[in-house]
mmCIF file of C-alpha atoms in Angstrom:
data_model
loop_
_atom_site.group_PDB
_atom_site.id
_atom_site.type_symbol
_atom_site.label_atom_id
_atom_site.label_comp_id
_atom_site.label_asym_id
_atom_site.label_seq_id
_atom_site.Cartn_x
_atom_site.Cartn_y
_atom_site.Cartn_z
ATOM 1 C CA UNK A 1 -14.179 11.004 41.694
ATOM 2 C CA UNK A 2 -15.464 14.729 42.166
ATOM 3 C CA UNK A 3 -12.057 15.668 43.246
ATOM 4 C CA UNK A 4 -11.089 14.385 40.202
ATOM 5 C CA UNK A 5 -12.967 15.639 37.905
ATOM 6 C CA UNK A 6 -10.612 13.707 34.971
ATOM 7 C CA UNK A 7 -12.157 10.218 36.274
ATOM 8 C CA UNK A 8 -15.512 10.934 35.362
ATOM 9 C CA UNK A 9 -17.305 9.953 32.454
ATOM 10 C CA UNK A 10 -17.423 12.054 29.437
ATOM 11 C CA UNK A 11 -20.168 12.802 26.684
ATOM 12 C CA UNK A 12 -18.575 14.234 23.392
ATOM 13 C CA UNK A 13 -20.539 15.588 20.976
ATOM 14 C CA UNK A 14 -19.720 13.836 17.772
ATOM 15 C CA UNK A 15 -21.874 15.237 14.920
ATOM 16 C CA UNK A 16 -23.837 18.188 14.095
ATOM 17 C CA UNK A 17 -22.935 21.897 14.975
ATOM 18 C CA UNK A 18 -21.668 21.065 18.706
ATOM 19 C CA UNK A 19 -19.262 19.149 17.746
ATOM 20 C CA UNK A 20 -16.313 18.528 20.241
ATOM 21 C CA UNK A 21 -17.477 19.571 22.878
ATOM 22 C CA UNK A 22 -17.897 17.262 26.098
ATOM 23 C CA UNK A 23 -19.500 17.316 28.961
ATOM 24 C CA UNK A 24 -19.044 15.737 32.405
ATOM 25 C CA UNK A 25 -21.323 12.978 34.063
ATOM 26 C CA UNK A 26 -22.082 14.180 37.472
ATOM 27 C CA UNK A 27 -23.790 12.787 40.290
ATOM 28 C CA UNK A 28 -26.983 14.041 40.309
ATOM 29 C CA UNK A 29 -29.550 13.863 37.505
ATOM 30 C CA UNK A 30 -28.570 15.866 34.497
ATOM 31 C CA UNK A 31 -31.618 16.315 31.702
ATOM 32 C CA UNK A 32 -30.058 16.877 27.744
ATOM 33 C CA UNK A 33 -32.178 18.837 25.372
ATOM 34 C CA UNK A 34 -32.547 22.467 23.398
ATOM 35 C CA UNK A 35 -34.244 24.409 26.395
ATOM 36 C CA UNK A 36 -31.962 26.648 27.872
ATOM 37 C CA UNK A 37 -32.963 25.494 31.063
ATOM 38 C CA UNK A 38 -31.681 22.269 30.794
ATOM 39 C CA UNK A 39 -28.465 21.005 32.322
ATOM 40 C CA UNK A 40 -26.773 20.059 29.103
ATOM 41 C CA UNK A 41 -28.169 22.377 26.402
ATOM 42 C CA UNK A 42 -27.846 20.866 22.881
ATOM 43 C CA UNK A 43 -28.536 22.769 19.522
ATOM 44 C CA UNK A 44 -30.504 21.121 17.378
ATOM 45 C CA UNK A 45 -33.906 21.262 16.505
ATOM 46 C CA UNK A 46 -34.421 17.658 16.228
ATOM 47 C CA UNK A 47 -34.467 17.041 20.188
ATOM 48 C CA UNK A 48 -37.313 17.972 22.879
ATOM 49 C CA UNK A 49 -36.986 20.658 24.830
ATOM 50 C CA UNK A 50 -36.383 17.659 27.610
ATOM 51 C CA UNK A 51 -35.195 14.911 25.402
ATOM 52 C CA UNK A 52 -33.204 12.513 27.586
ATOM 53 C CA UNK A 53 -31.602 12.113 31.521
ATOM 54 C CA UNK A 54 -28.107 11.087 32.397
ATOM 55 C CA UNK A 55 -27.813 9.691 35.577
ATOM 56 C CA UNK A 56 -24.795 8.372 37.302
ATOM 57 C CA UNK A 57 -24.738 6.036 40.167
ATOM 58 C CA UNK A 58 -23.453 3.554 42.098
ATOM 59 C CA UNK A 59 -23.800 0.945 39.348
ATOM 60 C CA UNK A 60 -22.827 2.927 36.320
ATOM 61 C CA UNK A 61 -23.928 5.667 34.360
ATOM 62 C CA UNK A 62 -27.475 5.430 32.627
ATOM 63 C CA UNK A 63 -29.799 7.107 29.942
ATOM 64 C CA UNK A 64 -33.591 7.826 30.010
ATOM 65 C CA UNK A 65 -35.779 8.807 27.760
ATOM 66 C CA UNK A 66 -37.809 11.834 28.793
ATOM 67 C CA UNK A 67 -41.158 10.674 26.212
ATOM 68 C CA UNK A 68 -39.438 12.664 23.796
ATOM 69 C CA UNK A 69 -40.484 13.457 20.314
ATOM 70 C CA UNK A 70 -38.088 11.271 18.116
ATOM 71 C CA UNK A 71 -36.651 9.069 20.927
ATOM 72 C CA UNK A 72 -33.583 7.979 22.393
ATOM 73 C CA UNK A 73 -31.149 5.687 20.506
ATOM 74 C CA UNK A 74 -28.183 3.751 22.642
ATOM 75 C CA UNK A 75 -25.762 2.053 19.737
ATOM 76 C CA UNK A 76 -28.814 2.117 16.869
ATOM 77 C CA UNK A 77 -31.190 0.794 19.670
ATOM 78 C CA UNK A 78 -34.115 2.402 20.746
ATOM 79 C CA UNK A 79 -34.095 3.227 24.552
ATOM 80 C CA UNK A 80 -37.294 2.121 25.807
ATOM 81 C CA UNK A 81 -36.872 2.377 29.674
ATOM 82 C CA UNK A 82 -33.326 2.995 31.717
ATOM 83 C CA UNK A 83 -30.451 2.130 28.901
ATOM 84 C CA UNK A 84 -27.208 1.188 30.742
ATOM 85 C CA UNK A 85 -23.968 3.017 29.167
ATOM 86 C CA UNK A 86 -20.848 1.382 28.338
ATOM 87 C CA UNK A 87 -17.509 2.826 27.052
ATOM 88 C CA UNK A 88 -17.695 3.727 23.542
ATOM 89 C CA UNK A 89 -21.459 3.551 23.409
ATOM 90 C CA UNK A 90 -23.053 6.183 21.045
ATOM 91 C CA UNK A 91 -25.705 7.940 21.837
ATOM 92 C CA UNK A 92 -27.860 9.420 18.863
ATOM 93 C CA UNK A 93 -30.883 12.404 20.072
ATOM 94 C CA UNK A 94 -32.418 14.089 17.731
ATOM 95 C CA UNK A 95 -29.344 14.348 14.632
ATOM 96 C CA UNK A 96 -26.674 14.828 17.492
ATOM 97 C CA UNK A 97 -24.669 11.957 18.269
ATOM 98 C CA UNK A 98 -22.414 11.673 21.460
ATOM 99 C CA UNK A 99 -19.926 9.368 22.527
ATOM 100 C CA UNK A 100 -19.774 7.805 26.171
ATOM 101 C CA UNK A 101 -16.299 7.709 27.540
ATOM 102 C CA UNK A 102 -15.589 6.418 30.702
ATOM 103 C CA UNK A 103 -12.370 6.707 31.882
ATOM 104 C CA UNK A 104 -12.511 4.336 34.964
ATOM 105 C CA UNK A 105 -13.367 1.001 32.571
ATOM 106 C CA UNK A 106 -11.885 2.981 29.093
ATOM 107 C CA UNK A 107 -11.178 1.130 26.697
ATOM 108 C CA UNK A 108 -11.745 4.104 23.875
ATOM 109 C CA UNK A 109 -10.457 7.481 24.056
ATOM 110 C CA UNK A 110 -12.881 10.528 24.376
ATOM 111 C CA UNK A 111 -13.758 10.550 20.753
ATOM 112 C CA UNK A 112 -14.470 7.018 20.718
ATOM 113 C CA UNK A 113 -11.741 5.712 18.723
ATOM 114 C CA UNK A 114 -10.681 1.896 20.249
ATOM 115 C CA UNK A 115 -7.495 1.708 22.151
ATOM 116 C CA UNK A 116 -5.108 -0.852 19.785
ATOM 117 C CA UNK A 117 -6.647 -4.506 18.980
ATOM 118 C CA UNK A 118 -6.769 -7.257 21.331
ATOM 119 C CA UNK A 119 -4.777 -10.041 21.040
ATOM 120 C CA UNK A 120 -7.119 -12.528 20.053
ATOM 121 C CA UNK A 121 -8.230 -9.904 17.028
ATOM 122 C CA UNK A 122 -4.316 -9.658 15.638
ATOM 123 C CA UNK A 123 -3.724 -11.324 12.487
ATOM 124 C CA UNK A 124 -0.672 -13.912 12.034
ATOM 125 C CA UNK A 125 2.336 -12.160 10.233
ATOM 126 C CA UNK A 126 3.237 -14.573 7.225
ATOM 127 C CA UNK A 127 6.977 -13.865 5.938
ATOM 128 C CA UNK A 128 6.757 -12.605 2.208
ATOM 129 C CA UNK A 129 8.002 -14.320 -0.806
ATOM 130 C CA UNK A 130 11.864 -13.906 -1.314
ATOM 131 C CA UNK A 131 12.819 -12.419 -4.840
ATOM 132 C CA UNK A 132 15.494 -14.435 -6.284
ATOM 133 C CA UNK A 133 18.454 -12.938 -8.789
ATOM 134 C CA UNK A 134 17.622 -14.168 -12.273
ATOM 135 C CA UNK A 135 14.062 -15.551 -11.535
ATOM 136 C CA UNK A 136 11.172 -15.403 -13.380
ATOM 137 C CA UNK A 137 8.056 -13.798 -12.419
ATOM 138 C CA UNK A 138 5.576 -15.702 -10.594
ATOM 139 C CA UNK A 139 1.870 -14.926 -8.681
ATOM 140 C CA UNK A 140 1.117 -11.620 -7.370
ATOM 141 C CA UNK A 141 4.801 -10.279 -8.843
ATOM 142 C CA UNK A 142 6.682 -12.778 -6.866
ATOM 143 C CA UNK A 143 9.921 -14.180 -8.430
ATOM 144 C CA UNK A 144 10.104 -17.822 -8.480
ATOM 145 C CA UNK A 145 13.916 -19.298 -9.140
ATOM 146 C CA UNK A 146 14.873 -20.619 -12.614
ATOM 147 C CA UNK A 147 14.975 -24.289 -13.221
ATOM 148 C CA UNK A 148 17.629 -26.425 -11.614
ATOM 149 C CA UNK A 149 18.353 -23.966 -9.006
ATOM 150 C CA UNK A 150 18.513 -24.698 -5.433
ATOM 151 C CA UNK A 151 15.941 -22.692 -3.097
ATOM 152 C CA UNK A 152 17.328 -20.764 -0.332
ATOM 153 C CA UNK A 153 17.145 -22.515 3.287
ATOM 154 C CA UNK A 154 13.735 -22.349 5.397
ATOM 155 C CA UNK A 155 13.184 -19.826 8.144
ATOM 156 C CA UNK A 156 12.274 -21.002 11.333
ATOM 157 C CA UNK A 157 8.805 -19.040 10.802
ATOM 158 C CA UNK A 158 8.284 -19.993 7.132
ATOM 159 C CA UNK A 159 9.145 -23.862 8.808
ATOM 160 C CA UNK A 160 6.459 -23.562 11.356
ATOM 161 C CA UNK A 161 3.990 -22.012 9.041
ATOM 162 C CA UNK A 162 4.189 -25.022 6.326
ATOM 163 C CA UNK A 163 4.074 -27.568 9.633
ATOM 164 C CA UNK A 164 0.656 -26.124 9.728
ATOM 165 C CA UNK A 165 -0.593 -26.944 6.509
#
């Protein structure tokens, strides 16, 4: 992955004056906070000089608490110990929030935005109600044909969707 540097995972900065920029997980221990001395220096005056560490290994990338002042929140839960990080986790220190991307498992883009809806979440299309010439109104602004007249021939889908009822 270091030769790529594209693969590895991402923190964007989501909120507060940082915003946009991202920084790159790397292998060895990186601490977040304000002091300039810091690997990833964050401005805000909410966070610890050492707030947090991100640490990325063999099993994943992680996030620990450094005892800092206001804590460490993983997805608007407290990180009490080592928090594992999942794609499209947010990550709230101090009033900053970041967004975990990780390209190798992504399914959000950098920002944290989710990639389409998965099939199981997709709604059933139901056709619409056919307006008829010379019909009267009916619910929702629907036309409904006049008396005596003879209604227009089921659609396969409109057919399966009254099987169901």
């Amino acid at each position: 992955m270091e030769e790529n540097p594209q693969l590895m995972p991402l923190l964007t900065v989501a909120t507060g004056p940082m915003r946009g920029l991202g920084f790159r997980v790397r292998h060895q221990p990186q601490v977040i906070g304000r002091d300039p001395a810091v690997d990833i220096v964050v401005d805000d005056p909410h966070l610890s000089r050492r707030h947090a560490e991100i640490r990325l290994t063999a099993d994943g990338v992680s996030l620990v608490d450094l005892g800092s002042t206001n804590g460490s929140w993983v997805n608007d839960l407290r990180v009490t110990g080592v928090a594992r990080l999942t794609d499209g986790d947010v990550i709230r220190i101090g009033r900053t929030e970041l967004r975990f991307f990780d390209p190798g498992v992504a399914r959000t883009d950098p920002v944290g935005l989710r990639f389409g809806t998965s099939r199981k979440e997709r709604r059933p299309t139901l056709p619409l109600p056919v307006a008829t010439p010379g019909g009267t109104p009916g619910p929702a602004g629907a036309r409904t044909a006049p008396a005596g007249a003879t209604p227009p021939p089921a659609s396969p889908a409109s057919a399966a969707v009254a099987g169901r009822s």
